[in-house]
Structures are given as structure tokens and as C-alpha cells.
Amino acid sequence: MTTEEYIEHEALQKRNAAAAIRAASKIAIACHVNPDGDALGSMLGLGLAIEAGFPDKQVTFFAQDGVPFVYKFLPGSDRVITESAPIDIDLSIVVDSGDIVRVGQNILPIISSAPVVLDIDHHVGEGAFGAVRLLDNRAAATAEIVFDLLCELQLPIDRDIATCLFTGVITDTGSFRFMNVTPRTLRVAASLIEFGASPALIAEQVFDNRPFNATALMGRTLATLTSVADGRVTYATVSREAFEESGTTDHDTEGFISPIRAVRGTEVAMLFREFVPGRVRISLRSAEWIDVSKIASCFGGGGHRMASGCSFDGTLDDAVAAVTAAVVKALPEKAQD
């Protein structure tokens, strides 16, 4: 596809997505399980903008695992629900999910009940779904795509909406440190600041706002740091015992994978959390040349090329052994410079 063809394709997708939103009156918006800043920021920013621009439309927000503490500052976060009886909707929008099943078993029947499903994501893969799709793998964050959609809809962007979307951008780019940052990313970020987003406030809430017991848990987690495959794979674990003794939950591990990823020479970083007995949740982060979404999909998960997640039924030791073996097997023979 030429550049001109890609631009036209993207424009058509935006027009179709905008038309679907204009035609709907009752809208459900959902994000993936274990939501991050981009998932929640994109969902809330889009929903708040739709409500502000179309007062006659009803929007309901869904996140099966709820909102982690560090993201409760986001406007509208108190409206997110984790499950619901069947509701009457005519449009479902799923953001940042890679595959529709990643919204979770509690939410999937609700989302699937809509006559029209809109998939908005910066991950373009085999899991794409929905009658209407707005996908762009050039975007650093789904929030970038949502911003463009709001412009297509000519919806006003206030401080609350800008705060949500900027949170999506800053978290999925690692504060603009990752390889996915483009000139477009920075232009979107600048526009959101002009609309009222405060980078300093958002960064403080997301990166410098961890409770004492969660900070202590991070120290305990980093004490389990392990390196294999000549330092190319690094991981840490959080046992059920560690959660119970520290009085924390899986939500408190938000951001724990960053220092694991930062270990020199690491090409794949993993964080294993035994959040309930016999059930382990795994987060994976990778260098640009390794697609961890393929590994996550082998264990029923998914996500994006450089950031994915999955769950494992079994003991923590079994999860570490199985997933680490799959990662090591997937490593290229020689890492790129």
C-alpha cells in the first residue's frame, strides 16, 4: 500500500467510525483486562467527548478489572463498572484490546450484544474484530487515534478529555522514551497540553504516587529479579504470599515491570503475579524486534508487539517455567543493534 493509499484508507476508517458514533444513541465503551493508562485514558477520553458533544447519547464505561489506584485521578474513572446485567446498547466500542476476548468474560457478552461493534486500536493483527474498525499501527498509543477521531467528529476537547488522552500517550510511550514515538505523537501531545492537560500533574499521579505498602512490595519483587538466556530475558515474581503479607492487590503492581525492562541487555522483560491461588498473570515487554503478542497469544492472552499480557492456570513456578521457555525459544538468533 502506497503512502497515498494508506492515508485514504485511514481517512475512510475515521469517517466510518464517526458515522457509527453519530448513528448510535446508547453506547458501551470497554477496554482490556488489567487496563493500563492508554486503555483507560482512551476509553474515558472518548466517552466524555461523546457525551459533551452529543448530550442525547448515553455512554457506559466497562473495565472488568476496574481502575488501578494510580489511574483513579482520571476524570470519569468513578463511572467505570466491572460487570453488568444485559443492557440495551446499539454500539459497542472496544479500545486498545487487540482481540475482543481481552475485554474479559464478564464484559464480553455485553459488548457482543450490540448490533455494531467498533474496534479502535494501534495494534493491527489477526485479532482485529468488529463491523467497523479504526486501526493504525503507526500510532504510539490508542489515545492518538482517539484524538484524531474526535477531530473528525469535530467534538470539543476540554481539560478533562485532554487529561485522559495525554495519560494514554505518556504511559504507552514511557514518557516519550520508547521507539514508538513519532513527530505525530509529539504534535498530538502538544495539542492536548493546549487543551489543558498538565504533563507535570499527570506524571506525578501516574509515576510518583505509589502507596507505602505497594512501594515495599516493589522492593520485595525486585529482590526476585532473575536473568536467563545470557541476560536477554529478565523477570521477577510476586507470590500470593507477598500480596497477602503486604496487604496489596494486583492493581498495586502497576509500573513494576519498568525497572525490570530497564535492566541492561534485556530484550524481553516479564512480571509474574500470583494474584489468586492457582492463577498467575503475566506482563511482557520487549525490544522492538521481538513480538511478545505472539507469545502471549499462545497462553490465551494478547496485546501489542512490544507490550502484552496473558494468564496461566497453575502454580507460580509452573507459569515461570512455561512462559520463560516460550520466550527463550522465540528469541532471534542475534539481537539487532
Short mmCIF file of C-alpha atoms in Angstrom, two decimals:
data_model
loop_
_atom_site.label_atom_id
_atom_site.label_comp_id
_atom_site.label_asym_id
_atom_site.label_seq_id
_atom_site.Cartn_x
_atom_site.Cartn_y
_atom_site.Cartn_z
CA MET A 1 0.00 0.00 0.00
CA THR A 2 1.42 3.37 -1.03
CA THR A 3 1.54 6.31 1.36
CA GLU A 4 -1.33 7.96 -0.50
CA GLU A 5 -3.41 4.77 -0.35
CA TYR A 6 -2.70 4.39 3.37
CA ILE A 7 -3.78 7.97 4.07
CA GLU A 8 -7.02 7.47 2.15
CA HIS A 9 -7.64 4.15 3.93
CA GLU A 10 -7.12 5.81 7.30
CA ALA A 11 -9.43 8.68 6.35
CA LEU A 12 -12.15 6.21 5.33
CA GLN A 13 -11.81 4.34 8.62
CA LYS A 14 -12.22 7.59 10.56
CA ARG A 15 -15.29 8.54 8.54
CA ASN A 16 -16.87 5.13 9.15
CA ALA A 17 -16.10 5.25 12.87
CA ALA A 18 -17.51 8.77 13.14
CA ALA A 19 -20.66 7.72 11.29
CA ALA A 20 -21.17 4.77 13.64
CA ILE A 21 -20.92 7.06 16.67
CA ARG A 22 -23.26 9.67 15.19
CA ALA A 23 -25.87 6.99 14.43
CA ALA A 24 -25.83 5.48 17.92
CA SER A 25 -27.79 6.61 20.96
CA LYS A 26 -26.73 4.07 23.62
CA ILE A 27 -23.00 3.33 23.61
CA ALA A 28 -20.87 0.96 25.65
CA ILE A 29 -17.11 1.52 25.68
CA ALA A 30 -14.78 -1.17 27.03
CA CYS A 31 -11.06 -1.78 27.36
CA HIS A 32 -8.91 -4.82 28.01
CA VAL A 33 -8.44 -6.68 31.30
CA ASN A 34 -5.73 -5.38 33.63
CA PRO A 35 -6.08 -1.95 32.00
CA ASP A 36 -3.18 0.46 31.61
CA GLY A 37 -3.13 4.21 31.12
CA ASP A 38 -3.73 4.07 27.38
CA ALA A 39 -6.69 1.71 27.68
CA LEU A 40 -8.39 3.75 30.42
CA GLY A 41 -7.38 7.15 29.06
CA SER A 42 -8.63 6.32 25.56
CA MET A 43 -11.90 4.88 26.85
CA LEU A 44 -12.69 7.74 29.20
CA GLY A 45 -11.48 10.49 26.88
CA LEU A 46 -13.62 9.17 24.03
CA GLY A 47 -16.70 8.66 26.16
CA LEU A 48 -16.53 12.06 27.86
CA ALA A 49 -16.10 13.76 24.48
CA ILE A 50 -19.09 11.93 23.01
CA GLU A 51 -21.25 12.97 25.95
CA ALA A 52 -20.07 16.59 25.75
CA GLY A 53 -20.64 16.85 22.02
CA PHE A 54 -23.81 14.77 21.83
CA PRO A 55 -25.86 15.35 25.02
CA ASP A 56 -28.58 12.99 23.79
CA LYS A 57 -26.24 9.98 23.78
CA GLN A 58 -25.75 7.65 26.76
CA VAL A 59 -22.30 6.22 27.41
CA THR A 60 -21.40 3.37 29.78
CA PHE A 61 -17.78 2.50 30.62
CA PHE A 62 -16.59 -1.08 31.22
CA ALA A 63 -13.30 -2.46 32.56
CA GLN A 64 -13.54 -5.95 34.01
CA ASP A 65 -10.62 -5.46 36.41
CA GLY A 66 -11.65 -1.98 37.44
CA VAL A 67 -9.38 1.06 37.68
CA PRO A 68 -5.94 0.74 39.32
CA PHE A 69 -5.26 3.22 42.10
CA VAL A 70 -2.76 5.26 40.06
CA TYR A 71 -5.43 5.99 37.43
CA LYS A 72 -8.28 6.93 39.75
CA PHE A 73 -7.41 10.59 39.19
CA LEU A 74 -8.70 10.31 35.62
CA PRO A 75 -11.97 12.19 35.07
CA GLY A 76 -14.83 9.70 34.77
CA SER A 77 -12.91 6.84 36.41
CA ASP A 78 -15.56 6.61 39.14
CA ARG A 79 -18.09 5.65 36.46
CA VAL A 80 -16.24 2.55 35.28
CA ILE A 81 -18.11 -0.66 36.07
CA THR A 82 -16.72 -4.18 36.13
CA GLU A 83 -19.84 -6.17 35.31
CA SER A 84 -23.47 -5.61 34.48
CA ALA A 85 -26.72 -7.30 33.69
CA PRO A 86 -27.59 -7.16 29.98
CA ILE A 87 -28.20 -3.59 28.88
CA ASP A 88 -29.75 -2.05 25.80
CA ILE A 89 -26.99 -0.68 23.55
CA ASP A 90 -26.75 -0.03 19.83
CA LEU A 91 -22.98 0.48 19.59
CA SER A 92 -20.06 -1.13 21.39
CA ILE A 93 -16.63 0.45 21.19
CA VAL A 94 -13.59 -1.53 22.31
CA VAL A 95 -10.33 0.38 22.69
CA ASP A 96 -6.73 -0.86 22.84
CA SER A 97 -7.63 -4.54 23.08
CA GLY A 98 -6.04 -6.42 20.19
CA ASP A 99 -8.75 -9.07 20.41
CA ILE A 100 -12.34 -8.73 21.59
CA VAL A 101 -11.96 -11.55 24.13
CA ARG A 102 -9.45 -9.41 26.03
CA VAL A 103 -12.31 -7.34 27.45
CA GLY A 104 -12.86 -10.30 29.79
CA GLN A 105 -15.52 -12.92 30.29
CA ASN A 106 -17.75 -10.65 32.38
CA ILE A 107 -17.85 -7.92 29.77
CA LEU A 108 -17.72 -9.87 26.51
CA PRO A 109 -21.44 -10.82 26.40
CA ILE A 110 -22.44 -7.18 26.90
CA ILE A 111 -20.09 -5.88 24.22
CA SER A 112 -21.02 -8.63 21.78
CA SER A 113 -24.74 -7.93 22.17
CA ALA A 114 -24.55 -4.64 20.26
CA PRO A 115 -25.61 -4.70 16.60
CA VAL A 116 -22.46 -2.72 15.73
CA VAL A 117 -19.02 -3.14 17.26
CA LEU A 118 -16.24 -0.60 16.67
CA ASP A 119 -12.62 -1.68 17.20
CA ILE A 120 -10.18 1.18 17.92
CA ASP A 121 -6.57 0.15 18.39
CA HIS A 122 -2.96 0.81 17.49
CA HIS A 123 -2.38 -2.93 17.32
CA VAL A 124 -3.13 -4.38 13.90
CA GLY A 125 -3.08 -8.15 13.87
CA GLU A 126 -5.07 -11.32 13.47
CA GLY A 127 -7.31 -10.41 16.40
CA ALA A 128 -8.93 -7.42 14.65
CA PHE A 129 -12.70 -7.52 15.02
CA GLY A 130 -15.90 -5.55 14.61
CA ALA A 131 -18.06 -4.37 11.74
CA VAL A 132 -16.24 -1.03 11.95
CA ARG A 133 -12.51 -0.77 12.53
CA LEU A 134 -10.24 2.16 13.24
CA LEU A 135 -6.75 0.66 13.36
CA ASP A 136 -3.37 2.31 12.94
CA ASN A 137 -0.15 0.54 13.89
CA ARG A 138 1.82 3.73 13.28
CA ALA A 139 0.23 5.34 16.32
CA ALA A 140 2.24 5.15 19.54
CA ALA A 141 -0.94 4.90 21.59
CA THR A 142 -4.62 4.28 21.02
CA ALA A 143 -5.13 7.73 22.54
CA GLU A 144 -3.54 9.21 19.40
CA ILE A 145 -6.19 7.53 17.27
CA VAL A 146 -8.98 8.67 19.58
CA PHE A 147 -7.69 12.24 19.34
CA ASP A 148 -7.88 12.08 15.54
CA LEU A 149 -11.39 10.61 15.75
CA LEU A 150 -12.54 13.48 17.97
CA CYS A 151 -11.18 15.89 15.39
CA GLU A 152 -13.10 14.02 12.68
CA LEU A 153 -16.26 14.30 14.78
CA GLN A 154 -15.48 17.98 15.45
CA LEU A 155 -16.05 17.42 19.15
CA PRO A 156 -14.75 19.91 21.72
CA ILE A 157 -11.80 18.79 23.86
CA ASP A 158 -11.75 20.21 27.37
CA ARG A 159 -9.23 19.80 30.21
CA ASP A 160 -10.76 16.52 31.41
CA ILE A 161 -10.73 14.90 27.99
CA ALA A 162 -7.21 16.16 27.30
CA THR A 163 -6.03 14.77 30.64
CA CYS A 164 -7.38 11.31 29.79
CA LEU A 165 -5.83 11.23 26.33
CA PHE A 166 -2.48 12.66 27.44
CA THR A 167 -2.32 9.93 30.09
CA GLY A 168 -2.74 7.37 27.32
CA VAL A 169 0.07 8.89 25.31
CA ILE A 170 2.54 9.36 28.17
CA THR A 171 2.08 5.83 29.52
CA ASP A 172 2.30 3.98 26.22
CA THR A 173 5.42 5.90 25.21
CA GLY A 174 7.19 5.56 28.55
CA SER A 175 7.16 9.34 28.96
CA PHE A 176 8.20 9.68 25.29
CA ARG A 177 11.22 7.38 25.75
CA PHE A 178 10.11 4.42 23.63
CA MET A 179 10.87 3.74 19.97
CA ASN A 180 7.19 4.20 19.05
CA VAL A 181 7.34 7.99 19.48
CA THR A 182 6.88 9.89 16.20
CA PRO A 183 6.53 13.55 15.24
CA ARG A 184 2.78 12.91 15.14
CA THR A 185 2.88 11.68 18.74
CA LEU A 186 4.50 14.90 19.88
CA ARG A 187 2.08 17.03 17.87
CA VAL A 188 -0.88 15.26 19.49
CA ALA A 189 0.70 15.69 22.92
CA ALA A 190 1.28 19.40 22.28
CA SER A 191 -2.34 19.85 21.22
CA LEU A 192 -3.56 18.10 24.37
CA ILE A 193 -1.44 20.43 26.51
CA GLU A 194 -3.00 23.37 24.70
CA PHE A 195 -6.42 21.91 25.59
CA GLY A 196 -5.48 21.88 29.28
CA ALA A 197 -3.60 18.65 30.04
CA SER A 198 -0.85 19.13 32.63
CA PRO A 199 2.16 16.87 31.94
CA ALA A 200 3.61 17.52 35.41
CA LEU A 201 0.37 16.67 37.23
CA ILE A 202 -0.28 13.58 35.15
CA ALA A 203 3.30 12.31 35.52
CA GLU A 204 3.13 12.83 39.27
CA GLN A 205 -0.13 10.90 39.55
CA VAL A 206 0.99 8.03 37.32
CA PHE A 207 4.67 7.63 38.19
CA ASP A 208 5.17 9.21 41.64
CA ASN A 209 2.06 8.28 43.57
CA ARG A 210 2.63 4.80 44.97
CA PRO A 211 1.39 3.88 48.49
CA PHE A 212 3.95 2.78 51.08
CA ASN A 213 2.91 -0.88 51.07
CA ALA A 214 2.97 -1.02 47.26
CA THR A 215 6.45 0.54 47.25
CA ALA A 216 7.61 -2.06 49.77
CA LEU A 217 6.10 -4.76 47.54
CA MET A 218 8.09 -3.43 44.61
CA GLY A 219 11.28 -3.82 46.62
CA ARG A 220 10.32 -7.36 47.52
CA THR A 221 9.52 -8.08 43.88
CA LEU A 222 12.82 -6.73 42.59
CA ALA A 223 14.58 -8.99 45.09
CA THR A 224 13.31 -11.91 42.95
CA LEU A 225 14.90 -10.48 39.80
CA THR A 226 16.18 -13.27 37.58
CA SER A 227 18.08 -13.20 34.29
CA VAL A 228 18.27 -16.04 31.74
CA ALA A 229 19.42 -16.54 28.15
CA ASP A 230 22.67 -14.65 28.73
CA GLY A 231 20.81 -11.67 30.11
CA ARG A 232 18.43 -11.30 27.21
CA VAL A 233 15.39 -12.25 29.31
CA THR A 234 14.75 -10.75 32.74
CA TYR A 235 11.80 -11.44 35.02
CA ALA A 236 10.52 -11.01 38.57
CA THR A 237 7.71 -12.62 40.52
CA VAL A 238 5.05 -11.63 43.03
CA SER A 239 3.75 -14.56 45.05
CA ARG A 240 0.33 -14.80 46.64
CA GLU A 241 2.10 -14.72 49.99
CA ALA A 242 3.75 -11.40 49.09
CA PHE A 243 0.37 -9.88 48.22
CA GLU A 244 -1.21 -11.09 51.45
CA GLU A 245 1.63 -10.03 53.75
CA SER A 246 1.83 -6.54 52.22
CA GLY A 247 -1.92 -6.01 52.07
CA THR A 248 -1.78 -5.21 48.35
CA THR A 249 -3.59 -6.31 45.21
CA ASP A 250 -2.59 -6.84 41.61
CA HIS A 251 -3.54 -3.21 40.91
CA ASP A 252 -0.63 -2.16 43.12
CA THR A 253 1.87 -3.76 40.73
CA GLU A 254 1.17 -1.14 38.06
CA GLY A 255 4.55 0.03 36.77
CA PHE A 256 6.58 -2.76 38.41
CA ILE A 257 7.73 -4.01 35.04
CA SER A 258 9.51 -0.75 34.15
CA PRO A 259 12.65 -1.35 36.26
CA ILE A 260 12.74 -4.94 35.01
CA ARG A 261 12.66 -3.71 31.43
CA ALA A 262 15.41 -1.21 32.26
CA VAL A 263 17.98 -3.89 33.14
CA ARG A 264 20.87 -3.56 30.70
CA GLY A 265 20.83 -6.14 27.91
CA THR A 266 17.19 -7.13 28.48
CA GLU A 267 15.29 -7.88 25.30
CA VAL A 268 12.20 -9.33 26.97
CA ALA A 269 11.04 -8.37 30.48
CA MET A 270 8.35 -10.28 32.35
CA LEU A 271 6.44 -9.83 35.58
CA PHE A 272 4.61 -12.84 37.06
CA ARG A 273 1.89 -12.18 39.66
CA GLU A 274 0.03 -14.91 41.53
CA PHE A 275 -2.98 -12.70 42.17
CA VAL A 276 -5.26 -15.58 43.23
CA PRO A 277 -4.29 -19.14 44.21
CA GLY A 278 -3.61 -21.21 41.11
CA ARG A 279 -3.89 -18.24 38.73
CA VAL A 280 -0.89 -16.25 37.53
CA ARG A 281 -0.99 -13.08 35.48
CA ILE A 282 1.99 -12.27 33.27
CA SER A 283 3.03 -8.96 31.72
CA LEU A 284 5.56 -8.96 28.89
CA ARG A 285 7.58 -6.08 27.45
CA SER A 286 10.06 -6.37 24.61
CA ALA A 287 12.56 -4.70 22.38
CA GLU A 288 11.28 -3.58 19.00
CA TRP A 289 12.42 -6.69 17.14
CA ILE A 290 10.55 -9.21 19.32
CA ASP A 291 6.76 -9.58 19.09
CA VAL A 292 5.61 -10.62 22.56
CA SER A 293 1.95 -10.57 21.49
CA LYS A 294 2.59 -13.85 19.68
CA ILE A 295 3.94 -15.37 22.87
CA ALA A 296 1.02 -14.05 24.94
CA SER A 297 -1.46 -15.46 22.43
CA CYS A 298 -0.04 -18.95 22.99
CA PHE A 299 -1.31 -18.67 26.57
CA GLY A 300 -4.70 -17.19 25.73
CA GLY A 301 -3.63 -13.56 26.05
CA GLY A 302 -2.71 -10.81 23.66
CA GLY A 303 -1.82 -7.19 23.32
CA HIS A 304 0.72 -5.34 21.27
CA ARG A 305 4.05 -6.17 19.70
CA MET A 306 6.12 -4.64 22.49
CA ALA A 307 3.62 -4.88 25.37
CA SER A 308 1.33 -7.84 26.00
CA GLY A 309 -0.15 -9.94 28.76
CA CYS A 310 -1.66 -13.31 29.50
CA SER A 311 -2.77 -15.54 32.36
CA PHE A 312 -1.72 -19.03 33.39
CA ASP A 313 -3.66 -21.63 35.35
CA GLY A 314 -1.26 -23.37 37.69
CA THR A 315 1.45 -22.62 40.19
CA LEU A 316 3.76 -19.62 40.03
CA ASP A 317 6.75 -21.89 39.37
CA ASP A 318 4.94 -23.64 36.51
CA ALA A 319 3.98 -20.30 34.96
CA VAL A 320 7.56 -19.05 35.12
CA ALA A 321 8.89 -22.25 33.57
CA ALA A 322 6.35 -22.41 30.74
CA VAL A 323 6.32 -18.78 29.68
CA THR A 324 10.08 -18.30 30.05
CA ALA A 325 10.70 -21.35 27.88
CA ALA A 326 8.37 -19.94 25.20
CA VAL A 327 10.13 -16.56 25.32
CA VAL A 328 13.62 -18.02 25.09
CA LYS A 329 12.54 -20.19 22.16
CA ALA A 330 11.17 -17.11 20.38
CA LEU A 331 14.35 -15.05 20.73
CA PRO A 332 16.03 -14.24 17.42
CA GLU A 333 19.48 -15.75 16.97
CA LYS A 334 21.10 -12.36 17.30
CA ALA A 335 19.60 -9.14 18.64
CA GLN A 336 19.69 -6.08 16.44
CA ASP A 337 21.84 -3.17 17.47
#
